Every structure is written in C-alpha cells, then in structure tokens.
C-alpha positions as semicolon CSV with decimal commas, in nm:
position;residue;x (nm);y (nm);z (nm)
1;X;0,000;0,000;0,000
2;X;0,147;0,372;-0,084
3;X;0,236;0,557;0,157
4;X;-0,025;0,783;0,332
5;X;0,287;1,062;0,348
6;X;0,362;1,076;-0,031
7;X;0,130;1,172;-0,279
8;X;0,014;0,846;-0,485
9;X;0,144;0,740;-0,842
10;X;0,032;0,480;-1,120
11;X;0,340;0,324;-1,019
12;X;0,254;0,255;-0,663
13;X;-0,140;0,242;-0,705
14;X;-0,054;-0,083;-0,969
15;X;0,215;-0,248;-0,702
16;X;-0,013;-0,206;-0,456
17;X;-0,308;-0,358;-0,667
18;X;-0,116;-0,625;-0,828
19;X;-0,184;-0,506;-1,160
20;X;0,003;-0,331;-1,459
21;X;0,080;0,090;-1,447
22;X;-0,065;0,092;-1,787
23;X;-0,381;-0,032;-1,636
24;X;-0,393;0,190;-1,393
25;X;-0,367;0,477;-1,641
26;X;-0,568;0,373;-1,863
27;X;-0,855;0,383;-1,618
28;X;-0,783;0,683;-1,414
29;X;-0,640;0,909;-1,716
30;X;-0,798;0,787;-2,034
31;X;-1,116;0,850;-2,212
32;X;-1,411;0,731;-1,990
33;X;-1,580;0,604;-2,328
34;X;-1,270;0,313;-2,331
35;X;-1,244;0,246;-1,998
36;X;-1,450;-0,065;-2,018
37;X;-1,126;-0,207;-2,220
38;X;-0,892;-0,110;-2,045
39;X;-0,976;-0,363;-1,719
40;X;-1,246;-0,630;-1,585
41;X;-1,543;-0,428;-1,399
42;X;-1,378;-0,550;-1,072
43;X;-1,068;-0,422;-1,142
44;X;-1,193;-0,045;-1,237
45;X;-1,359;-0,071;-0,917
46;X;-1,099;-0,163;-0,712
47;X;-0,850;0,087;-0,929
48;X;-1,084;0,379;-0,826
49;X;-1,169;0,270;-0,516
50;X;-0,801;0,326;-0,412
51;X;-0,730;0,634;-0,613
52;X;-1,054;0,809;-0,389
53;X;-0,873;0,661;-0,004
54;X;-0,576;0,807;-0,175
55;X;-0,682;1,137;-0,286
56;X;-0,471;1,091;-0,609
57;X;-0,408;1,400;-0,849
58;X;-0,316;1,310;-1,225
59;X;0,005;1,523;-1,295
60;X;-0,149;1,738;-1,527
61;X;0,183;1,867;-1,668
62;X;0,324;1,548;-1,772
63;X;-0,004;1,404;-1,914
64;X;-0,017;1,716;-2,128
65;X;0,329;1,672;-2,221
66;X;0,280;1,331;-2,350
67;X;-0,045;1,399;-2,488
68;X;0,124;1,728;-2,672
69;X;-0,163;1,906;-2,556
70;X;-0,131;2,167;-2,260
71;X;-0,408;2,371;-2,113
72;X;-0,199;2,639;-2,044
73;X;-0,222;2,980;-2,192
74;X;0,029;3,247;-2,102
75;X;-0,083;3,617;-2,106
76;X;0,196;3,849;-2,127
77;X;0,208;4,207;-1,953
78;X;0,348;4,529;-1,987
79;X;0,370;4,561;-1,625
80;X;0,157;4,383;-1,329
81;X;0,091;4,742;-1,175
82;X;-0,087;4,818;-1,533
83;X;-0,489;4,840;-1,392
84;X;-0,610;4,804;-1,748
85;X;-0,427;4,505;-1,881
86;X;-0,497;4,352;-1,456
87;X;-0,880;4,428;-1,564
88;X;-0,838;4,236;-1,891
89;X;-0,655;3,959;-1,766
90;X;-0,933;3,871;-1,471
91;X;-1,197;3,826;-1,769
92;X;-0,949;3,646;-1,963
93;X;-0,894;3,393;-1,658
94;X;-1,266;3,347;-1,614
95;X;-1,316;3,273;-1,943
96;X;-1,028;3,040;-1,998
97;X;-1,155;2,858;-1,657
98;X;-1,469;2,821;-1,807
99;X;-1,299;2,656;-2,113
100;X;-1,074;2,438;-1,869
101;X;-0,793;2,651;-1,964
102;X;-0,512;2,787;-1,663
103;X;-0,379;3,105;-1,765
104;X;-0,053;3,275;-1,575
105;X;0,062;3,590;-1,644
106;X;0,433;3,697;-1,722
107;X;0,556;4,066;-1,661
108;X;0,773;4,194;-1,954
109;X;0,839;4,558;-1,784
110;X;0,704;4,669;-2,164
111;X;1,085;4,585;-2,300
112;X;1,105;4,355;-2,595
113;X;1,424;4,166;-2,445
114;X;1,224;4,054;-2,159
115;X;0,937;3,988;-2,405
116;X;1,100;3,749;-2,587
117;X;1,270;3,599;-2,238
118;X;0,907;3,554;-2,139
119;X;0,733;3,417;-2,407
120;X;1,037;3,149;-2,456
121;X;1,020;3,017;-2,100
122;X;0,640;2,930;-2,176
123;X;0,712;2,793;-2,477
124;X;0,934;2,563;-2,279
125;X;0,597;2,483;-2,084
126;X;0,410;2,388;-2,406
127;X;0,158;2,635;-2,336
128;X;-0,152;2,579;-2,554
129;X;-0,135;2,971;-2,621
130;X;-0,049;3,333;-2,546
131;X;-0,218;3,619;-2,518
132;X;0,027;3,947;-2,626
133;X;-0,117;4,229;-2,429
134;X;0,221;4,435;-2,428
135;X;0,293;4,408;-2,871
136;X;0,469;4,719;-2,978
137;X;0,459;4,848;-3,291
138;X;0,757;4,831;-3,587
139;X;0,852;4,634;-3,883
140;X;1,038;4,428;-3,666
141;X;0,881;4,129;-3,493
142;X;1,076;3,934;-3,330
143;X;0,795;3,758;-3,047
144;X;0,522;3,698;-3,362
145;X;0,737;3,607;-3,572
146;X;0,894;3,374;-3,399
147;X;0,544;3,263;-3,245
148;X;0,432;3,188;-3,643
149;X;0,792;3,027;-3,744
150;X;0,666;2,743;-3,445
151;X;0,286;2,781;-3,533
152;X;0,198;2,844;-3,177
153;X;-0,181;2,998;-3,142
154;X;-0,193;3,352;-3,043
155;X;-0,387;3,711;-2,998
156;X;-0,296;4,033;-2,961
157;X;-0,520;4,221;-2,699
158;X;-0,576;4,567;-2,634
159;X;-0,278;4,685;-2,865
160;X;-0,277;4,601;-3,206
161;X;-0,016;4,542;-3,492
162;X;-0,185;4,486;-3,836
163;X;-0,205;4,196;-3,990
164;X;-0,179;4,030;-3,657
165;X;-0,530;3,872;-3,465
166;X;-0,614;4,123;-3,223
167;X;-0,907;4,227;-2,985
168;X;-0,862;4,567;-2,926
169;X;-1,055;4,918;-2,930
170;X;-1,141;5,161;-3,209
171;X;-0,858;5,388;-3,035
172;X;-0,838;5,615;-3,310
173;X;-1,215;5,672;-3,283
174;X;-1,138;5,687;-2,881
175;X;-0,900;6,012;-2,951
176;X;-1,164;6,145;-3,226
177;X;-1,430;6,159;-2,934
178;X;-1,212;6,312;-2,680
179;X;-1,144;6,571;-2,883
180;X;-1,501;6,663;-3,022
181;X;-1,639;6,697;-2,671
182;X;-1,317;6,948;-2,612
183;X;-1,393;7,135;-2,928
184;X;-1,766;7,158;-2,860
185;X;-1,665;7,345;-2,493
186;X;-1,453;7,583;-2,682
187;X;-1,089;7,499;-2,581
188;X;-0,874;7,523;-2,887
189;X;-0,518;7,530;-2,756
190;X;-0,504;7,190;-2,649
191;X;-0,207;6,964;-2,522
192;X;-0,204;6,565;-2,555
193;X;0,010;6,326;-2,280
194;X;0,035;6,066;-2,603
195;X;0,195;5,826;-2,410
196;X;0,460;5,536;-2,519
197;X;0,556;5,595;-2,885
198;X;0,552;5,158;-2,925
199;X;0,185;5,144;-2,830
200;X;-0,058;5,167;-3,048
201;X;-0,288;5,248;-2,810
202;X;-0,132;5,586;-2,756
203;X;-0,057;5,666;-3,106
204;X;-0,397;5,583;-3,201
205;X;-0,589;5,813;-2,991
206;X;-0,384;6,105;-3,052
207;X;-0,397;6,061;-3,402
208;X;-0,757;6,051;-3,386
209;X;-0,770;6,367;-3,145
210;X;-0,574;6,548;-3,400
211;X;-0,754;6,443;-3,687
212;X;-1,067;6,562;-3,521
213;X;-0,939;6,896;-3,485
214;X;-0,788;6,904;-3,824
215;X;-1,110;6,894;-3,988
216;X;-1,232;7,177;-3,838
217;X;-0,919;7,416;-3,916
218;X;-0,710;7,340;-3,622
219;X;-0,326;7,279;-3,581
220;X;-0,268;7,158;-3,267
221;X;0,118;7,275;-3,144
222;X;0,312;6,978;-3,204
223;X;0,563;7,074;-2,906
224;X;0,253;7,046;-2,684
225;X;0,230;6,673;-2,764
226;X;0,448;6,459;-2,547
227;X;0,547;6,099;-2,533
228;X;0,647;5,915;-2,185
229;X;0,537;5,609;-1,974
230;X;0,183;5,542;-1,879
231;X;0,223;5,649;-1,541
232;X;0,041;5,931;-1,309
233;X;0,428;6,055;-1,200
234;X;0,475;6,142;-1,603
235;X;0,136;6,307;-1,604
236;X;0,220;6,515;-1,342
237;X;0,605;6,572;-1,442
238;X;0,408;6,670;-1,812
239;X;0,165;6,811;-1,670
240;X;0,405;7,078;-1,456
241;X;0,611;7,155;-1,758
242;X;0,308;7,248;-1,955
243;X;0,116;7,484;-1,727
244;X;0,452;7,685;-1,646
245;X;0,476;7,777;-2,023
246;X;0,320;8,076;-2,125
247;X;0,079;8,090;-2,322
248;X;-0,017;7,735;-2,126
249;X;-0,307;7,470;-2,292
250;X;-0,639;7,558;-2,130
251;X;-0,711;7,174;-2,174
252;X;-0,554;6,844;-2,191
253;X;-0,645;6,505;-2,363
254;X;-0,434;6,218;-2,186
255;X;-0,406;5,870;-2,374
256;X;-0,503;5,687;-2,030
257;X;-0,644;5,790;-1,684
258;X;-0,336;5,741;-1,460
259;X;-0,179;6,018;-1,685
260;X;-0,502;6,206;-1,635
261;X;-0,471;6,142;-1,324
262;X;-0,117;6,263;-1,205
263;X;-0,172;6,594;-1,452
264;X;-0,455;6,678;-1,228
265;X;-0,225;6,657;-0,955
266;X;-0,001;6,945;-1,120
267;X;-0,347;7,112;-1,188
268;X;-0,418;7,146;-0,786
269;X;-0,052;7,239;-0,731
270;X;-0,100;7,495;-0,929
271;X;-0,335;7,656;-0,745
272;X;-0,565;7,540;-1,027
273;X;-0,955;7,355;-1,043
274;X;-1,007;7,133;-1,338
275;X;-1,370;7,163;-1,532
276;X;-1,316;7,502;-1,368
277;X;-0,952;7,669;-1,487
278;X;-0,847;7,360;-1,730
279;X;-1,037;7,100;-1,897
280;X;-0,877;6,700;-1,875
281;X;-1,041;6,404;-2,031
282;X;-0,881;6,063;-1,957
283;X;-0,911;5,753;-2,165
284;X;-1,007;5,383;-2,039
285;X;-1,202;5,500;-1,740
286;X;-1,126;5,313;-1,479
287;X;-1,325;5,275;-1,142
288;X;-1,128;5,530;-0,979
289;X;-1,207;5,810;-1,222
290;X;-1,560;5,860;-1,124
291;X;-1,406;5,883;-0,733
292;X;-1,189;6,181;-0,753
293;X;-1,261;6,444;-0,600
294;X;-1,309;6,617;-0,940
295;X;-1,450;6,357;-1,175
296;X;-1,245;6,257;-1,425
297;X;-1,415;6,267;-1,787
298;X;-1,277;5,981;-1,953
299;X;-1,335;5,723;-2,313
300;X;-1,488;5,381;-2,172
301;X;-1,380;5,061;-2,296
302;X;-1,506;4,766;-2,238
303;X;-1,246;4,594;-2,106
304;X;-1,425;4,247;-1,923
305;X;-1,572;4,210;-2,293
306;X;-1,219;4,219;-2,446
307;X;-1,078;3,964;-2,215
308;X;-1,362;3,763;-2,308
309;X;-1,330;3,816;-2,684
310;X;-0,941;3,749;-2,658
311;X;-0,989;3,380;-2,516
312;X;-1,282;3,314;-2,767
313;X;-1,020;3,432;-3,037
314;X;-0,757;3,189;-2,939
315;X;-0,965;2,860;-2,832
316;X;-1,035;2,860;-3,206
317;X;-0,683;2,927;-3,317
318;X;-0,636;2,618;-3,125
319;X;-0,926;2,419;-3,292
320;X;-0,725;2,539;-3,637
321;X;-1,080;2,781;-3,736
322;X;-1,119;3,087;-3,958
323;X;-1,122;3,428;-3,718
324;X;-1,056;3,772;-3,768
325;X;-0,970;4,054;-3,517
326;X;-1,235;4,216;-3,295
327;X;-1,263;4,591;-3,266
328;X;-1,468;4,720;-3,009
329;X;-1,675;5,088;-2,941
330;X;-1,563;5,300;-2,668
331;X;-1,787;5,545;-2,513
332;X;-1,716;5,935;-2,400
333;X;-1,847;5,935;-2,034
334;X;-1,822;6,328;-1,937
335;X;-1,769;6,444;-1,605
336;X;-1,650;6,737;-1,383
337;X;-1,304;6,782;-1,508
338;X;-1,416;6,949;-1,832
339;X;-1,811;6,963;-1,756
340;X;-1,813;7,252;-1,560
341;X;-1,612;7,457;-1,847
342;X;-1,972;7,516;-2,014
C-alpha cells in the first residue's frame, strides 16, 4: 500500500493492486468512453476505489506533455501594476476557466528583451497559447514572428499590430471623441500626454484627437504633444512643464487615466480647479475616475468584454478555425473635469 505521506502514483497504485501501471492509467487518465477495455469491472472498481482513499491527483503537466496538448495559456504584460491590462486579464482567466484553460501571467516591464525571455520560457511549458497584451509596434517582430515560425496559437489584446489577430478598441475613434467633446466646450489650444511611442494604443488616440481637430481648421502645437510612460508621476512631471509655459493649454487630452490622473495633480498644485480653470479628459475610465474628488471625464472601454473576446479568439486558433480581429466601441463618459467649463 502507498504511503499515506507521499502523494500516490500509477506506479505505486498498480504495485499495490497487483496489476500493470498501464492499467492503472488507462482507467484513471484515459477516455471514460474506453475504460471498459482497459480492465475487468472488478478491477476499475478496485483501481478507483483506491485512487478516492488516496486522494490521487493526475500530474497534469506530464499528461499534457505526452499527450502534446497543454491547457496552459500564457498572457503576457506590460507591467503587473498596469490596472487596465490587470482588468483584462481577470476576464481572460474566467473565461479560460470556463474553457478548462489555466492562464498565468508573465511581466515583460514593456521591454522587448524581456518579451521574448518571457514568451520562450512558456514555450518551454508547451503552453496551448499566449495572449500578447504588451505588442509594440515596428517592422520588426521578433515575439510573432517567432510565435508563427513554431505555429503556436496567439492574440494580440488591447494593442494592435496589423495583420496580426487582435481584440482591441477603435482607439483612433477613442481620440476622435475626446477631442469633439473638447472642441464643442470651446478649448482650442489643447495639449495631448500621447503616451509610449511603441503602443498603439497611444498613437492611435492622438492621431484621432488630432484628426478631429484638423477637420475643423485646427493645428494643434506639435511641441505640446508629449510621449512618456503610462504612469500618473509622467502626467504630473508633463503636466508641470506644460502649465509653467506661457501661453499654457487651457485643456488636456491624456491617452489613459493614470496620466489624467497625475496631470490633475499638477493642476491642484497649481493653485488650479479642473472643469473650472483647465479641462482634462482621460481615456479607459477606470473605477477610480468617477471617485476623484473632481471627476475625471474619460473614453470607456469595455475591457471584461475584451478579455472575453481574446480567449474566444484563441480557443479557435487552437481548434485550427477561420477568425478575424475584434474591434470594439468605446464610449465618451463626461464628467466634472471638463463639464463645468460650459
């Protein structure tokens, strides 16, 4: 009989039976449909019967490794501090869960070196999948392409690269309604915190934002667009520099919130109310924008829904069907930090 202090194998399970560690196997790992073939009635009785006093655990790993088939999927991340991609990744670990899917998350720091680093050691796993949630944009590749030279099922999420599967948001249209909203209040010299220049997600919006106010006659000052981390200590490092020039924007469209965010910090140190004395709008609207003590205006995404989407995507990658990228419709939600401006 095992021991009741180690965990319980085939191996043992069959000694202590008096039967074959095939047998054993076949009956406590195979397909329930064959089971009838693999032993006598008594002896798939007896098989389970100990596996239950037991408590024995298949070893996942090693069955999928022999099987070729893992029901892993990695998710890779820009950073673990990032609340958007942390938002998308709890809908994609539902969903997965749902599928019978484990998903674990690696953090790349947003650097391709560490990317690659990442992506390898789960491809050392035999993951099923991976979801890219940190792509950056460029002719060069080196993650998808190596990804497509080992045919290894994968979507991009929330930032896109084209010709690539992706679930991601109509970013450009994102920027566009930002920017209309600003227009309609009356601000016209306008500065943009644009973000990472390898996300698409920042380029996106601001190209939108600027197209928007293109079309009605508007240069924006390109020296009032800046690039920088996605982080509320750049917004409010930006954000300082900005108000001390003179003349200073009398609004502000930030690719994310936490820029938003930290910019209205240099607002209040300024002596400054925004919807009152400057006009901010956000983008991604997280919980905590409706909870500041000004309101942050801010484009909603739905981010639960592109989790969601970006496990649907890949599950049939896996099953080898036809898909195409998902685009989804963000939403202007206006609040106090430019309402008040009317």
């Amino acid at each position: 009989m095992p021991s009741p202090s180690r965990p319980a194998t085939l191996k043992s399970m069959a000694t202590a039976l008096g039967v074959h560690v095939s047998t054993v196997s076949r009956v406590l790992n195979g397909d329930p449909a064959g089971v009838e073939r693999a032993a006598s009635a008594d002896v798939v009785a007896r098989i389970r019967a100990l596996a239950k006093e037991l408590d024995y655990r298949p070893n996942t790993q090693a069955s999928s490794l022999k099987l070729r088939k893992s029901q892993e999927i990695c998710v890779l991340m820009p950073r673990l501090t990032d609340l958007v991609m942390a938002t998308i990744y709890d809908s994609i670990d539902s969903a997965a869960e749902q599928a019978g899917y484990l998903t674990f998350v690696s953090n790349t720091d947003d650097q391709q070196p560490r990317q690659m680093a990442r992506a390898e050691h789960a491809l050392r796993r035999s993951v099923a999948g991976l979801i890219v949630g940190d792509s950056h944009v460029g002719e060069s590749q080196p993650l998808l392409d190596l990804l497509a030279r080992k045919h290894i099922p994968y979507v991009l999420v929330s930032r896109q690269i084209a010709g690539h599967l992706a679930v991601c948001s109509d970013d450009e249209l994102g920027g566009w309604l930002a920017a209309e909203h600003l227009y309609q209040l009356g601000c016209r010299d306008v500065a943009i915190l644009a973000g990472e220049r390898h996300a698409s997600t920042g380029a996106d919006r601001t190209r939108g934002f600027t197209r928007y106010y293109r079309e009605q006659g508007i240069t924006l000052r390109p020296e009032w667009t800046l690039n920088g981390p996605f982080d509320s200590q750049t917004g409010h490092r930006q954000g300082a520099y900005l108000l001390g020039l003179s003349p200073r924007p009398q609004a502000f469209f930030a690719v994310n919130d936490f820029l938003a965010i930290g910019l209205m910090g240099a607002v209040r140190d300024q002596g400054l109310m925004p919807g009152k004395d400057i006009a901010v709008v956000g983008f991604n609207d997280i919980p905590l924008a409706n909870e500041l003590m000004v309101p942050l205006t801010s484009v909603r995404l739905p981010l639960a829904e592109m989790g969601r989407h970006a496990v649907e995507l890949l599950l049939k990658r896996i099953a080898g069907e036809a898909v195409e990228s998902i685009r989804v419709a963000p939403q202007l939600q206006v609040r106090a930090s430019s309402s008040l401006l009317r």
